Coordinates of C-alpha atoms in Angstrom, one line a residue:
M148 CA 187.9 11.9 211.8
K149 CA 189.2 8.8 210.7
V150 CA 186.4 6.3 210.2
A151 CA 186.6 2.4 209.4
I152 CA 183.9 0.1 208.3
I153 CA 184.5 -3.6 209.1
G154 CA 183.2 -6.0 206.4
S155 CA 183.2 -6.5 202.8
G156 CA 179.4 -6.9 201.4
G157 CA 176.7 -4.9 200.1
R158 CA 175.5 -3.9 203.3
E159 CA 179.0 -2.2 204.1
H160 CA 179.1 -0.6 200.8
S161 CA 175.7 1.0 201.5
I162 CA 176.8 2.1 205.1
L163 CA 180.0 3.6 203.2
K164 CA 177.7 5.5 200.6
A165 CA 175.4 6.9 203.5
I166 CA 178.3 8.2 205.6
K167 CA 180.7 9.3 203.0
N168 CA 179.7 13.0 202.6
N169 CA 179.7 13.7 206.3
P170 CA 181.9 16.7 206.8
N171 CA 183.4 15.4 210.2
I172 CA 185.0 12.4 208.1
S173 CA 188.5 13.2 207.0
T174 CA 189.4 9.5 205.8
L175 CA 187.1 6.5 205.4
F176 CA 188.5 3.1 205.4
A177 CA 187.0 -0.5 204.9
I178 CA 188.5 -3.6 206.4
P179 CA 189.1 -5.4 204.2
G180 CA 186.2 -3.8 201.9
N181 CA 185.9 -5.1 198.2
A182 CA 187.0 -3.8 194.8
G183 CA 183.7 -1.9 194.2
M184 CA 184.1 -0.2 197.7
S185 CA 187.7 1.0 196.9
Q186 CA 186.5 3.6 194.5
E187 CA 185.1 5.4 197.6
A188 CA 187.4 4.4 200.5
I189 CA 190.6 3.1 201.3
C190 CA 190.6 -0.7 201.7
L191 CA 192.9 -2.4 204.2
K192 CA 194.0 -5.9 204.1
A193 CA 193.2 -7.6 207.4
D194 CA 191.5 -11.0 208.6
I195 CA 188.3 -9.6 210.4
T196 CA 188.1 -13.0 212.4
N197 CA 191.6 -12.0 213.9
H198 CA 190.7 -9.3 216.6
T199 CA 194.4 -8.7 217.0
E200 CA 195.3 -8.0 213.4
V201 CA 192.2 -5.7 213.1
L202 CA 193.3 -3.8 216.1
Q203 CA 196.9 -3.5 215.0
C204 CA 195.4 -2.4 211.5
I205 CA 193.4 0.4 213.2
Q206 CA 196.2 1.4 215.5
S207 CA 198.6 1.8 212.9
E208 CA 196.2 4.1 210.8
G209 CA 195.2 6.3 213.7
I210 CA 191.5 5.5 213.2
D211 CA 189.2 7.2 215.6
F212 CA 185.7 5.5 215.0
V213 CA 184.8 1.9 214.0
I214 CA 181.6 0.7 212.4
V215 CA 181.5 -3.0 213.1
S216 CA 179.1 -4.5 210.7
P217 CA 179.1 -8.3 210.2
D218 CA 177.7 -10.8 212.6
N219 CA 180.7 -13.0 213.3
P220 CA 183.0 -10.3 214.5
L221 CA 180.2 -8.9 216.6
V222 CA 179.4 -12.1 218.3
E223 CA 182.9 -13.0 218.9
G224 CA 183.6 -9.7 220.7
M225 CA 185.4 -7.4 218.3
V226 CA 183.8 -4.4 219.8
D227 CA 184.7 -5.4 223.2
V228 CA 188.4 -5.5 222.0
L229 CA 188.4 -2.3 220.3
E230 CA 186.7 -0.4 223.0
S231 CA 189.0 -1.8 225.7
N232 CA 191.7 -0.2 223.5
G233 CA 190.1 3.2 223.5
I234 CA 188.6 3.1 220.2
A235 CA 184.9 4.2 219.8
C236 CA 182.7 1.9 218.1
F237 CA 179.3 1.3 216.6
G238 CA 177.8 -2.1 217.2
P239 CA 177.1 -4.1 220.3
R240 CA 179.4 -6.0 222.7
A241 CA 179.6 -9.9 222.7
N242 CA 177.2 -10.3 225.7
A243 CA 174.4 -8.3 223.7
A244 CA 175.4 -9.6 220.3
I245 CA 174.5 -13.3 221.7
V246 CA 170.8 -12.6 220.9
E247 CA 172.1 -13.6 217.3
G248 CA 174.9 -15.7 218.2
S249 CA 172.6 -18.3 219.9
K250 CA 169.1 -19.1 218.7
I251 CA 168.6 -20.9 221.9
F252 CA 169.6 -18.0 223.9
A253 CA 167.3 -16.0 222.0
K254 CA 164.1 -18.0 222.4
E255 CA 165.0 -18.6 226.2
F256 CA 165.6 -14.8 226.4
M257 CA 161.9 -14.2 224.9
H258 CA 160.5 -16.8 227.3
R259 CA 162.0 -15.0 230.4
H260 CA 160.7 -11.6 229.3
S261 CA 157.3 -12.8 227.9
I262 CA 158.1 -11.6 224.2
P263 CA 155.8 -13.3 221.8
T264 CA 157.5 -16.1 219.6
A265 CA 156.6 -19.6 218.5
P266 CA 156.7 -22.6 220.9
Y267 CA 160.0 -24.4 220.7
W268 CA 162.0 -27.4 221.9
V269 CA 165.9 -27.6 222.2
F270 CA 168.1 -30.6 221.4
D271 CA 171.7 -31.5 221.9
C272 CA 171.1 -35.2 220.7
P273 CA 170.1 -36.1 217.2
T274 CA 168.3 -39.3 218.2
K275 CA 166.2 -37.4 220.8
A276 CA 165.5 -34.7 218.2
K277 CA 164.4 -37.4 215.6
E278 CA 162.4 -39.1 218.3
F279 CA 160.5 -36.0 218.9
L280 CA 159.6 -35.3 215.3
S281 CA 158.2 -38.8 215.1
T282 CA 155.6 -37.5 217.7
T283 CA 154.7 -34.2 216.2
S284 CA 152.7 -32.6 213.3
F285 CA 154.4 -30.7 210.2
P286 CA 155.8 -28.3 209.0
K287 CA 158.3 -27.7 211.6
V288 CA 161.1 -25.2 211.6
I289 CA 164.6 -26.6 212.4
K290 CA 167.5 -24.1 213.3
A291 CA 171.1 -24.3 214.0
D292 CA 171.9 -22.7 217.3
G293 CA 174.7 -20.7 216.0
L294 CA 175.7 -18.5 213.1
A295 CA 175.2 -20.1 209.7
L296 CA 175.6 -17.5 207.1
G297 CA 171.7 -16.7 207.1
K298 CA 171.3 -20.4 205.8
G299 CA 170.8 -22.6 209.1
V300 CA 166.9 -22.5 209.1
I301 CA 165.2 -25.4 207.4
I302 CA 161.3 -25.7 207.1
A303 CA 160.7 -29.3 207.3
K304 CA 157.2 -30.1 205.5
N305 CA 157.5 -33.8 206.6
L306 CA 159.3 -36.5 208.8
T307 CA 161.8 -37.3 205.9
Q308 CA 162.9 -33.8 205.4
G309 CA 162.9 -33.2 209.3
H310 CA 165.3 -36.1 209.7
Q311 CA 167.5 -34.9 207.0
A312 CA 167.6 -31.4 208.5
I313 CA 168.8 -33.1 211.8
E314 CA 171.4 -35.1 210.1
D315 CA 172.7 -32.3 208.1
L316 CA 173.0 -29.9 211.2
M317 CA 173.8 -32.4 214.1
E318 CA 175.6 -35.4 212.3
N319 CA 177.2 -34.1 209.1
A320 CA 177.9 -30.5 210.6
V321 CA 177.3 -28.8 207.5
F322 CA 177.5 -25.5 209.5
G323 CA 180.2 -26.9 211.9
E324 CA 179.9 -26.3 215.8
S325 CA 176.8 -23.8 215.1
G326 CA 174.7 -27.1 214.6
K327 CA 175.8 -29.2 217.6
R328 CA 172.6 -27.9 219.2
I329 CA 169.3 -27.1 217.4
V330 CA 165.9 -25.2 218.2
I331 CA 162.8 -27.0 216.8
E332 CA 159.9 -24.5 216.6
E333 CA 156.3 -24.6 215.5
F334 CA 155.7 -23.2 212.1
L335 CA 154.2 -19.6 212.0
E336 CA 151.9 -18.6 209.3
G337 CA 151.5 -15.1 208.0
K338 CA 153.6 -12.1 206.4
E339 CA 157.1 -11.6 207.3
A340 CA 158.3 -8.1 208.4
T341 CA 161.8 -7.0 209.3
I342 CA 162.3 -4.2 211.5
L343 CA 166.0 -2.5 211.9
A344 CA 166.1 -0.3 215.1
F345 CA 168.7 2.2 216.1
T346 CA 169.3 1.8 220.0
D347 CA 171.9 3.3 222.2
G348 CA 170.5 1.0 225.2
K349 CA 168.0 3.5 226.4
T350 CA 166.0 4.8 223.4
I351 CA 165.0 2.5 220.7
V352 CA 163.9 4.1 217.2
P353 CA 162.6 1.5 214.7
M354 CA 163.5 2.5 211.1
V355 CA 161.4 2.0 208.0
S356 CA 159.8 -1.4 208.0
S357 CA 160.9 -3.9 205.3
M358 CA 160.2 -7.4 203.6
D359 CA 163.1 -9.4 202.3
Y360 CA 163.2 -12.3 199.9
K361 CA 165.2 -15.1 201.2
K362 CA 164.6 -17.9 198.8
A363 CA 166.8 -18.3 195.8
L364 CA 164.2 -18.6 193.0
D365 CA 161.0 -16.7 191.9
G366 CA 158.0 -17.6 193.5
D367 CA 159.7 -18.1 197.0
E368 CA 161.0 -21.5 195.6
G369 CA 164.6 -23.0 195.9
L370 CA 167.0 -22.7 198.8
N371 CA 167.4 -20.4 201.5
T372 CA 170.0 -17.4 200.8
G373 CA 171.5 -14.3 202.5
G374 CA 168.8 -12.5 200.8
M375 CA 167.9 -11.8 197.1
G376 CA 165.8 -8.6 197.3
C377 CA 164.0 -6.4 199.5
I378 CA 161.3 -3.8 199.7
A379 CA 160.5 -1.0 202.2
P380 CA 158.3 0.0 203.6
N381 CA 156.6 -3.4 204.2
P382 CA 153.0 -3.0 202.8
Y383 CA 151.5 -5.4 205.7
Y384 CA 153.3 -3.3 208.6
T385 CA 150.5 -0.9 209.5
E386 CA 150.7 2.1 212.1
A387 CA 148.6 -0.4 214.4
I388 CA 151.0 -3.1 214.2
Q389 CA 153.9 -0.8 214.9
A390 CA 152.2 0.3 218.2
E391 CA 151.7 -3.2 219.1
C392 CA 155.5 -4.3 218.4
M393 CA 156.6 -1.2 220.4
Q394 CA 154.6 -2.3 223.3
N395 CA 154.9 -6.0 223.2
I396 CA 158.4 -6.6 221.5
F397 CA 160.7 -3.6 221.1
L398 CA 160.6 -1.9 224.5
P399 CA 160.3 -5.3 226.4
T400 CA 163.5 -6.6 224.5
L401 CA 165.4 -3.6 225.3
K402 CA 164.3 -3.6 229.0
G403 CA 165.0 -7.4 229.1
L404 CA 168.7 -6.8 227.8
N405 CA 169.3 -4.1 230.3
Q406 CA 168.0 -6.0 233.2
E407 CA 170.5 -8.9 232.4
G408 CA 173.3 -6.4 232.0
R409 CA 173.3 -6.7 228.2
R410 CA 173.5 -2.8 227.1
F411 CA 172.9 -3.2 223.4
K412 CA 174.3 -0.2 221.4
G413 CA 174.1 -0.4 217.5
C414 CA 171.4 -1.8 215.2
L415 CA 169.0 -4.4 216.6
Y416 CA 167.1 -6.4 213.9
F417 CA 163.7 -7.7 214.6
G418 CA 162.8 -10.7 212.2
L419 CA 158.9 -10.7 212.6
M420 CA 155.7 -12.9 211.6
L421 CA 152.4 -11.1 211.4
T422 CA 150.0 -13.7 212.4
T423 CA 146.2 -13.9 212.9
N424 CA 147.3 -14.2 216.6
G425 CA 149.5 -11.0 216.8
V426 CA 152.9 -10.3 216.0
K427 CA 155.7 -13.2 216.9
V428 CA 159.3 -12.8 216.8
I429 CA 161.2 -15.2 214.5
E430 CA 164.7 -14.1 215.1
Y431 CA 167.0 -11.2 216.4
N432 CA 170.1 -10.0 214.6
C433 CA 172.8 -8.1 216.3
R434 CA 173.5 -5.7 213.1
F435 CA 172.0 -4.2 209.9
G436 CA 170.5 -7.0 207.8
D437 CA 171.5 -7.4 203.9
P438 CA 170.0 -6.7 201.7
E439 CA 167.4 -4.6 203.9
T440 CA 170.4 -2.1 204.6
Q441 CA 170.7 -1.3 201.0
T442 CA 166.8 -1.0 200.7
I443 CA 166.5 1.1 203.5
L444 CA 169.5 3.6 203.9
P445 CA 168.5 5.2 200.5
L446 CA 165.2 6.3 202.2
L447 CA 167.2 7.8 205.3
E448 CA 167.0 11.7 205.4
S449 CA 168.9 12.0 208.5
D450 CA 172.9 11.7 208.8
L451 CA 173.7 8.2 209.4
F452 CA 177.0 9.0 210.8
E453 CA 175.4 11.5 213.2
I454 CA 173.2 8.9 214.4
M455 CA 175.9 6.4 215.1
L456 CA 177.9 8.9 217.2
S457 CA 174.8 9.6 219.1
I458 CA 174.4 5.8 219.8
H459 CA 177.9 5.4 220.8
N460 CA 177.6 8.5 223.2
E461 CA 174.2 7.3 224.4
T462 CA 172.4 10.5 223.3
L463 CA 170.1 8.9 220.8
K464 CA 167.1 10.6 222.6
Q465 CA 168.3 13.9 221.2
E466 CA 168.8 12.9 217.5
Q467 CA 166.3 13.4 214.9
V468 CA 165.8 10.2 212.8
R469 CA 164.0 11.1 209.5
F470 CA 163.0 8.9 206.7
K471 CA 161.9 10.2 203.0
P472 CA 158.3 9.3 202.5
L473 CA 159.0 7.1 199.4
S474 CA 159.3 3.5 198.4
S475 CA 162.1 1.5 197.9
C476 CA 163.1 -1.8 195.9
C477 CA 166.3 -3.6 196.1
V478 CA 167.1 -6.5 193.8
V479 CA 170.3 -8.8 194.3
V480 CA 172.2 -10.0 191.4
A481 CA 174.1 -13.3 192.0
S482 CA 176.1 -15.7 190.2
E483 CA 173.8 -18.4 188.7
G484 CA 173.8 -21.4 191.1
Y485 CA 174.1 -19.7 194.3
P486 CA 173.9 -20.6 197.3
Q487 CA 175.5 -23.8 195.9
K488 CA 178.0 -24.2 193.4
F489 CA 178.6 -21.1 190.9
Q490 CA 181.3 -19.9 188.6
T491 CA 183.4 -16.9 189.1
N492 CA 185.9 -14.5 187.2
H493 CA 183.3 -13.3 184.8
L494 CA 183.9 -9.7 183.7
I495 CA 181.0 -7.3 184.8
S496 CA 179.7 -4.6 182.7
Y497 CA 177.8 -1.8 184.5
S498 CA 177.2 1.9 184.5
D499 CA 177.7 3.9 187.8
M500 CA 174.6 4.3 189.6
P501 CA 174.0 6.0 193.1
N502 CA 172.5 3.0 194.9
L503 CA 174.8 0.3 193.2
F504 CA 176.1 -1.7 195.9
F505 CA 179.0 -4.3 195.4
A506 CA 179.8 -7.4 197.3
G507 CA 181.2 -10.5 195.6
V508 CA 183.6 -8.8 193.4
K509 CA 187.2 -8.5 192.7
Q510 CA 189.4 -6.3 190.5
T511 CA 191.5 -7.6 187.5
D512 CA 193.4 -6.2 184.7
E513 CA 190.3 -6.3 182.7
G514 CA 188.0 -4.7 185.0
L515 CA 185.6 -6.0 188.0
V516 CA 184.8 -9.8 188.0
N517 CA 182.4 -11.7 190.0
S518 CA 184.0 -13.6 192.9
G519 CA 181.2 -14.6 195.2
G520 CA 177.6 -15.6 195.2
R521 CA 176.0 -12.6 195.8
V522 CA 177.7 -10.1 193.6
L523 CA 175.9 -6.7 193.8
S524 CA 172.6 -5.2 194.6
L525 CA 170.7 -2.4 193.1
T526 CA 168.2 0.0 194.7
C527 CA 165.6 2.5 193.2
T528 CA 163.4 4.7 195.4
A529 CA 160.1 6.4 194.0
P530 CA 156.9 7.6 195.1
T531 CA 155.4 4.4 195.0
L532 CA 156.7 0.7 195.2
Q533 CA 155.3 0.0 191.5
I534 CA 157.3 2.8 190.1
A535 CA 160.6 2.0 192.2
R536 CA 160.2 -1.7 191.1
E537 CA 159.9 -0.6 187.4
Q538 CA 162.8 1.6 187.7
V539 CA 165.0 -1.1 189.2
Y540 CA 164.4 -3.7 186.7
K541 CA 165.0 -1.3 183.9
Q542 CA 168.2 -0.2 185.3
L543 CA 169.3 -3.9 185.9
K544 CA 169.4 -4.4 182.0
S545 CA 172.6 -2.3 182.0
I546 CA 174.5 -4.6 184.3
R547 CA 175.8 -7.8 182.6
F548 CA 178.0 -10.7 183.3
A549 CA 178.1 -14.1 182.0
N550 CA 176.5 -16.0 184.8
A551 CA 174.3 -13.0 186.2
Y552 CA 171.1 -14.3 188.1
Y553 CA 168.4 -12.4 189.6
R554 CA 164.6 -12.9 190.8
K555 CA 162.2 -11.2 188.6
D556 CA 159.6 -11.0 191.2
I557 CA 161.0 -8.8 194.0
G558 CA 158.3 -6.2 195.0
K559 CA 155.5 -8.1 192.9
L560 CA 152.5 -8.3 195.7

């Protein structure tokens, strides 16, 4: 079977590594992939925002199964296009992927189906949004409605920051059309947890819990990023909390999507806040998280590709999904200055390691160089989080490039 992964980040490299040894896969492709992935798959050039171009690329290679990984292609309907042309896929169709594509839809969906989340207000006029902020207390969470590369969420600690966030999103359009409408939410206090779940629309199977680190700097300071590290399992996510989430969040979400004719087949991501008043949903994503995927998949004992096939065939209930009883720690190495300005084209020195996942890299005559903000991620698994953490930071010393930066406190509780 010929299989392709859509995407070019560390998440996609992690998926590639997890499925590459499946005996049913004859050839593995990445579209477009990256220079680090090209050592393990055939990288095909195609603009993944252009469904027609991707379809032609897949048809010309005779690809049988496509894993659509990033948010934009899913939200914009790539699975719809591929499946309507007879190509089997892993990933939700657009009418289900909207849970990530629109923060407003997600909040209203939760309200319709009594799924616990923070109180919220929706605005399409910056003046009215500012007027509301002048009557409320702080902090408040301000979110762009649409996709914003994981950076469209601002925690405003006061009125000045709130006004600036509204101006950036709605007036200055820093995220384009995504910020034309916004959601303002009550700020929730507690510990964050991320749960990725396999679902075929009938059965939902949560994976190992995780906790990611979104801020750029140590001590959770600095700007929001796509993620600077992650640990699994989440030390605050107990069995009792898992049972609460299954009853109040996971199953009601699946039921609500089905009631609305939005069959979700793929990986459903639950961003949660563990508050003193119970677990609340912060957000849904319609795909594997990054770097959660690089953290969780090294713990997966079952065959990922077989799970993906069972989701496509709607037979997930028959599949055994098992994880190793270990801890995992993942650290992202970025170009210094990310998520703002940073330099590229610095030669990367590294040793080959099984859980080294490349993202923002390109190939030159001298070797791999950094070409993006998040350059690579490294994961170690061990019997305890402390050991996994010690191992990953020890191994990171063998990875060097001129402006390499990573947080030093991932997994430090």
